Short mmCIF file of C-alpha atoms in Angstrom, two decimals:
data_model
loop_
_atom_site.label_atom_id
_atom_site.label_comp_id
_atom_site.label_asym_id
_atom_site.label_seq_id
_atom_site.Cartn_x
_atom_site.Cartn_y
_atom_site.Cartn_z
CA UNK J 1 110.90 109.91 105.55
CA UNK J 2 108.64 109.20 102.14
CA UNK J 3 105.27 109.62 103.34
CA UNK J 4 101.76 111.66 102.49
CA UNK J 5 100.73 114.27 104.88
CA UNK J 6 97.24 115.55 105.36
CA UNK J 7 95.71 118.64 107.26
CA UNK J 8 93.66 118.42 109.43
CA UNK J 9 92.86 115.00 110.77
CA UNK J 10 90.00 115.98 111.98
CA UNK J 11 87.57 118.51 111.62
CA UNK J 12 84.06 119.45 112.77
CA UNK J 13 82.33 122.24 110.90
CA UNK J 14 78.66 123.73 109.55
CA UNK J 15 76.96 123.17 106.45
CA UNK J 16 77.93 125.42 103.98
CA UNK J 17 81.04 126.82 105.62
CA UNK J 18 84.11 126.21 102.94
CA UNK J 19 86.73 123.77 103.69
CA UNK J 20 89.80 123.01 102.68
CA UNK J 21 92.07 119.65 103.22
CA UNK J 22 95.79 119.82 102.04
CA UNK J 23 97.61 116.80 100.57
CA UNK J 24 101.25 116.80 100.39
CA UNK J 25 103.70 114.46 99.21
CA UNK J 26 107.45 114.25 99.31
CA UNK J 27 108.33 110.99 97.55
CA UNK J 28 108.23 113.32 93.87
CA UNK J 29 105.16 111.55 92.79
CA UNK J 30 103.14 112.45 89.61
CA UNK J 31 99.71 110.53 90.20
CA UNK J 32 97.77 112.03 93.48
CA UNK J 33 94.25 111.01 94.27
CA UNK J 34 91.57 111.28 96.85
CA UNK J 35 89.35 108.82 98.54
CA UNK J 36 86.60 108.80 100.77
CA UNK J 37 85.91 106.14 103.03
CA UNK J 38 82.07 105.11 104.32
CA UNK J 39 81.14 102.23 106.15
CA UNK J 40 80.14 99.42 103.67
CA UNK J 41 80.79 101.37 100.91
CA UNK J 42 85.11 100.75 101.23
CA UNK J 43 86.94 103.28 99.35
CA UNK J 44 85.60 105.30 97.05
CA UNK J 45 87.44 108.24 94.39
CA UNK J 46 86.19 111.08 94.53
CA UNK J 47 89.27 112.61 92.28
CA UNK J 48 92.06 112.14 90.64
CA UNK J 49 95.80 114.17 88.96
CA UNK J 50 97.85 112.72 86.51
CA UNK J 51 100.49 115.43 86.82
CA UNK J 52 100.36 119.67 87.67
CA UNK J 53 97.68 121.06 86.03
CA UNK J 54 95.68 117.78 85.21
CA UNK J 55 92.66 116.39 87.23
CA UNK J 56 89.87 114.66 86.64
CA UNK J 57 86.58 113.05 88.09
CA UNK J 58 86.50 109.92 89.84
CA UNK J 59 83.24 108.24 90.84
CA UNK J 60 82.04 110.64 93.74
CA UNK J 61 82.79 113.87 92.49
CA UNK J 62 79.82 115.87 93.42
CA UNK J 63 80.56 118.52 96.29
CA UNK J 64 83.96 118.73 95.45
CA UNK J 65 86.97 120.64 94.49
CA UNK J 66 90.48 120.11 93.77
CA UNK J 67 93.88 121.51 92.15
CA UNK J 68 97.21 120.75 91.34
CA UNK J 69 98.93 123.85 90.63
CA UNK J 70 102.36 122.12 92.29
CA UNK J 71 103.39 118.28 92.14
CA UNK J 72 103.93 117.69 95.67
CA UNK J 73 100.28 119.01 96.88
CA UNK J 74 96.73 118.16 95.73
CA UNK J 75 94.15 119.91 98.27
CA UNK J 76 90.58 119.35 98.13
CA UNK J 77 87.64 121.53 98.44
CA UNK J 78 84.46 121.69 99.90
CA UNK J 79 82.85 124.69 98.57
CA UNK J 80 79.47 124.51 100.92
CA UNK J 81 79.62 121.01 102.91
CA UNK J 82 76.78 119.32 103.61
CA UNK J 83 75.90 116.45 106.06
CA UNK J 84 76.28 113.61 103.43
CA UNK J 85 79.56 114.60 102.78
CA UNK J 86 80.55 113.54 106.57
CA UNK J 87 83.12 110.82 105.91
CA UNK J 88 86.92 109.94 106.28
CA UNK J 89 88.76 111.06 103.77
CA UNK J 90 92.19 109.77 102.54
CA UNK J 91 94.73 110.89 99.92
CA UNK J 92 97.02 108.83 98.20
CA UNK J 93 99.97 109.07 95.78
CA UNK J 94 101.99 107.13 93.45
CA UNK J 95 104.90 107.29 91.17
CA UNK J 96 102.58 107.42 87.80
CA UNK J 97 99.07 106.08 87.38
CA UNK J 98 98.74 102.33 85.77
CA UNK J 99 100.60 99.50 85.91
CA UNK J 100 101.94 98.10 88.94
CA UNK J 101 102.43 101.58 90.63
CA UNK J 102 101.44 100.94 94.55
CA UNK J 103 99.60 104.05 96.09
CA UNK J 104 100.74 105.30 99.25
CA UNK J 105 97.96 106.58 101.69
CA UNK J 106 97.79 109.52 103.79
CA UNK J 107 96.50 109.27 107.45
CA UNK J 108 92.79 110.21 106.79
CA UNK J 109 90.75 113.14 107.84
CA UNK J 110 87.79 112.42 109.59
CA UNK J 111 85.11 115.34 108.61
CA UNK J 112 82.08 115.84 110.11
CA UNK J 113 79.34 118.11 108.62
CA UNK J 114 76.97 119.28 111.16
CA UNK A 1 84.46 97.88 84.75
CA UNK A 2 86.13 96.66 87.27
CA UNK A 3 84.90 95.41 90.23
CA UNK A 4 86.26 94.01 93.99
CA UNK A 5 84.01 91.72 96.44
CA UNK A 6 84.76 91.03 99.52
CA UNK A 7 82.54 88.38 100.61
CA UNK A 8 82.94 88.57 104.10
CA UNK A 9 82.25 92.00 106.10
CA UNK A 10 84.06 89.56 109.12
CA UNK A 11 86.40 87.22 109.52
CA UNK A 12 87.16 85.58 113.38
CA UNK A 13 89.76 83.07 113.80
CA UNK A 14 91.61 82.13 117.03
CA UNK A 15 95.20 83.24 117.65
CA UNK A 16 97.61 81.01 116.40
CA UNK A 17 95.45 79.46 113.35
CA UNK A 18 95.48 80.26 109.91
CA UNK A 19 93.54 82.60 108.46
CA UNK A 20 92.23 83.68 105.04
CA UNK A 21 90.33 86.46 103.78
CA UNK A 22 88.76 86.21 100.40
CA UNK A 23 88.76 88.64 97.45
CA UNK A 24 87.38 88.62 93.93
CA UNK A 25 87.61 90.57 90.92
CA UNK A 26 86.49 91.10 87.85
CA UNK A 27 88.26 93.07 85.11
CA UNK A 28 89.01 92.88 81.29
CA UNK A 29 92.21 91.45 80.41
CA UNK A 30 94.65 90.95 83.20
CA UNK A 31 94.91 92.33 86.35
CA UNK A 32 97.59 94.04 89.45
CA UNK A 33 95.74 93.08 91.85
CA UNK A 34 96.77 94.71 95.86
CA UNK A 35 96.10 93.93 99.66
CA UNK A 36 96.22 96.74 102.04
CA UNK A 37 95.59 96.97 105.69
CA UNK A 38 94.02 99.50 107.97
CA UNK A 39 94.61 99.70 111.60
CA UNK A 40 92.11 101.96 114.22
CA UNK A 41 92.61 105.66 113.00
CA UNK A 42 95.20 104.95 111.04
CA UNK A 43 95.78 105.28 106.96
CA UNK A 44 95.93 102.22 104.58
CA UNK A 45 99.16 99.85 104.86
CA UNK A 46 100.24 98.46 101.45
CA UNK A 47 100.27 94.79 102.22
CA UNK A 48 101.54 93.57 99.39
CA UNK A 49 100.48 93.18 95.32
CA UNK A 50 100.41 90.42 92.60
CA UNK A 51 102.28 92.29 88.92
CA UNK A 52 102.67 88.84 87.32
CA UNK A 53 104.40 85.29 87.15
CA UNK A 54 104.07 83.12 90.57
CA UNK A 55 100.61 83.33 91.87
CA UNK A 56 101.89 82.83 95.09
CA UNK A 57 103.15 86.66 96.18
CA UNK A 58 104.51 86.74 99.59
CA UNK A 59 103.69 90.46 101.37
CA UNK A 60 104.27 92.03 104.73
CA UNK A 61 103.91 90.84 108.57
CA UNK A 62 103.94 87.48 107.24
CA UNK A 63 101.16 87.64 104.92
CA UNK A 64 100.78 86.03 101.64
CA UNK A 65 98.28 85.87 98.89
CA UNK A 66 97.32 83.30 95.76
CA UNK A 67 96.22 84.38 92.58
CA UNK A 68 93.58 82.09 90.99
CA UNK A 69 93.14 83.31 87.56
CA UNK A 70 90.46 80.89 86.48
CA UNK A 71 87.91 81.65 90.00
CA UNK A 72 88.95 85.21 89.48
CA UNK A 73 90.50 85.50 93.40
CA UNK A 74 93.60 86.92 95.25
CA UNK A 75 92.61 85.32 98.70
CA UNK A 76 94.81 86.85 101.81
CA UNK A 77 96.67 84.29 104.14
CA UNK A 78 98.73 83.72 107.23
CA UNK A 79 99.78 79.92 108.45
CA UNK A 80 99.54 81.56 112.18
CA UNK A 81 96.88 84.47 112.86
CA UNK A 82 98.44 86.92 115.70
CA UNK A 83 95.66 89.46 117.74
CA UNK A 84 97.83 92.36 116.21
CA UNK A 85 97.09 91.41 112.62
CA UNK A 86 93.31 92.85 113.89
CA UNK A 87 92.75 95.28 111.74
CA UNK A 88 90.13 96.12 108.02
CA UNK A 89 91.72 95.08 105.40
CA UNK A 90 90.78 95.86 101.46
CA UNK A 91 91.87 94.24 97.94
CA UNK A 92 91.70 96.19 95.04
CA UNK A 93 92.06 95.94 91.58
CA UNK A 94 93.36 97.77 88.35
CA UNK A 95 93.15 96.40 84.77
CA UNK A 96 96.50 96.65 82.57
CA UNK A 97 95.95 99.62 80.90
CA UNK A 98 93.89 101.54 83.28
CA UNK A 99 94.59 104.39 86.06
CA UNK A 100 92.11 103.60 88.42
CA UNK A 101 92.33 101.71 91.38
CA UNK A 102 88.92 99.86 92.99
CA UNK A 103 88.77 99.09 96.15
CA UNK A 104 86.30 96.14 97.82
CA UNK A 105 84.39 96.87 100.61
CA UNK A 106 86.77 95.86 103.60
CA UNK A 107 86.98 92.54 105.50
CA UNK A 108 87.38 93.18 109.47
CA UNK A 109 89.62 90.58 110.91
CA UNK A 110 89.36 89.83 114.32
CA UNK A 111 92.15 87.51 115.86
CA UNK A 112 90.95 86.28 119.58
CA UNK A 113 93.36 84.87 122.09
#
């Protein structure tokens, strides 16, 4: 089944303990992104991958990590978490980047920073 | 850049009759425009998307949408609202040559018996 996979769905931790949440798709896509999700605020990128080895900053960068060192996986990275960073997150992939391309969304981690 | 409202943060409508939710954009030159649906702790449903030609696009579950290009909207619709199309649901937008997608702010439909 084509689909996005993310790990965990939901996690509780401290502020300032490192956290990782993996990304994985199987549907051979090049464009990977991630998303965070706040009430009133809808969906908002935080970053983005063109293709291994390429990322870049969306518009809510600040806080976080990310690599693409394979095509099917794009983790991201919370170095030292902090409250404001308490959110769902969601990752999404597509084919390539423009054009028509649809993104496909994972099922969301909800994070909570205490 | 480009931009998404959602004008309504909720829409209620009784089982049965039509519903719309409204979406507008702004971008330079012309847009792929998208509907996608969220249901309670789950991820975001591609609904369905408007690439060119007939502005009406006919999507998922029953859902269509119209492209206006001169009022700048992709309004969602249904002829016959059903309590299991409850759910957020977000347009977003992405200019021709661009790689980013922006989402609006979410419209919560809530379909009553």
């Amino acid at each position: 089944e084509a689909q996005v996979t993310q790990n965990p769905r939901y996690l509780i931790t401290v502020t300032g303990k490192k956290l990782t949440v993996t990304c994985s798709q199987n549907m051979n896509h090049e464009y990977m992104s991630w998303y965070r999700q706040d009430p009133g605020l809808g969906l908002r990128q935080i970053y983005y991958s063109m293709n291994v080895e390429v990322t870049d900053k969306g518009d809510v960068p600040e806080g976080y990590k990310v690599s693409r060192k394979e095509k099917r996986n794009f983790p991201l990275i919370l170095e030292s978490p902090s409250p404001n960073q308490t959110s769902l997150y969601f990752c999404a992939s597509s084919l390539w980047a423009g054009g028509s391309e649809t993104q496909y969304f994972g099922p969301g981690t909800r994070l909570l920073v205490l | 850049a480009q931009s998404v409202a959602q004008p309504e943060d909720q829409v209620n409508v009784a089982e049965g009759n039509p519903l719309t939710v409204k979406c507008t954009y702004s971008v330079s030159g012309n847009p792929y425009l998208f509907w996608y649906v969220q249901y309670p702790n789950r991820g975001l449903q591609f609904l369905l998307k408007y690439i060119t030609g007939d502005n009406l696009v006919k999507g998922s579950y029953g859902f269509e949408a119209e492209f206006n290009k001169s009022q700048t909207s992709f309004h969602l619709k249904k002829p016959s609202a059903l309590v299991s199309d409850s759910a957020l649901y977000f347009c977003a937008v992405r200019d021709l040559g661009g790689n980013k997608l922006t989402f609006g702010t979410g419209t919560q439909l809530k379909v009553e018996l």
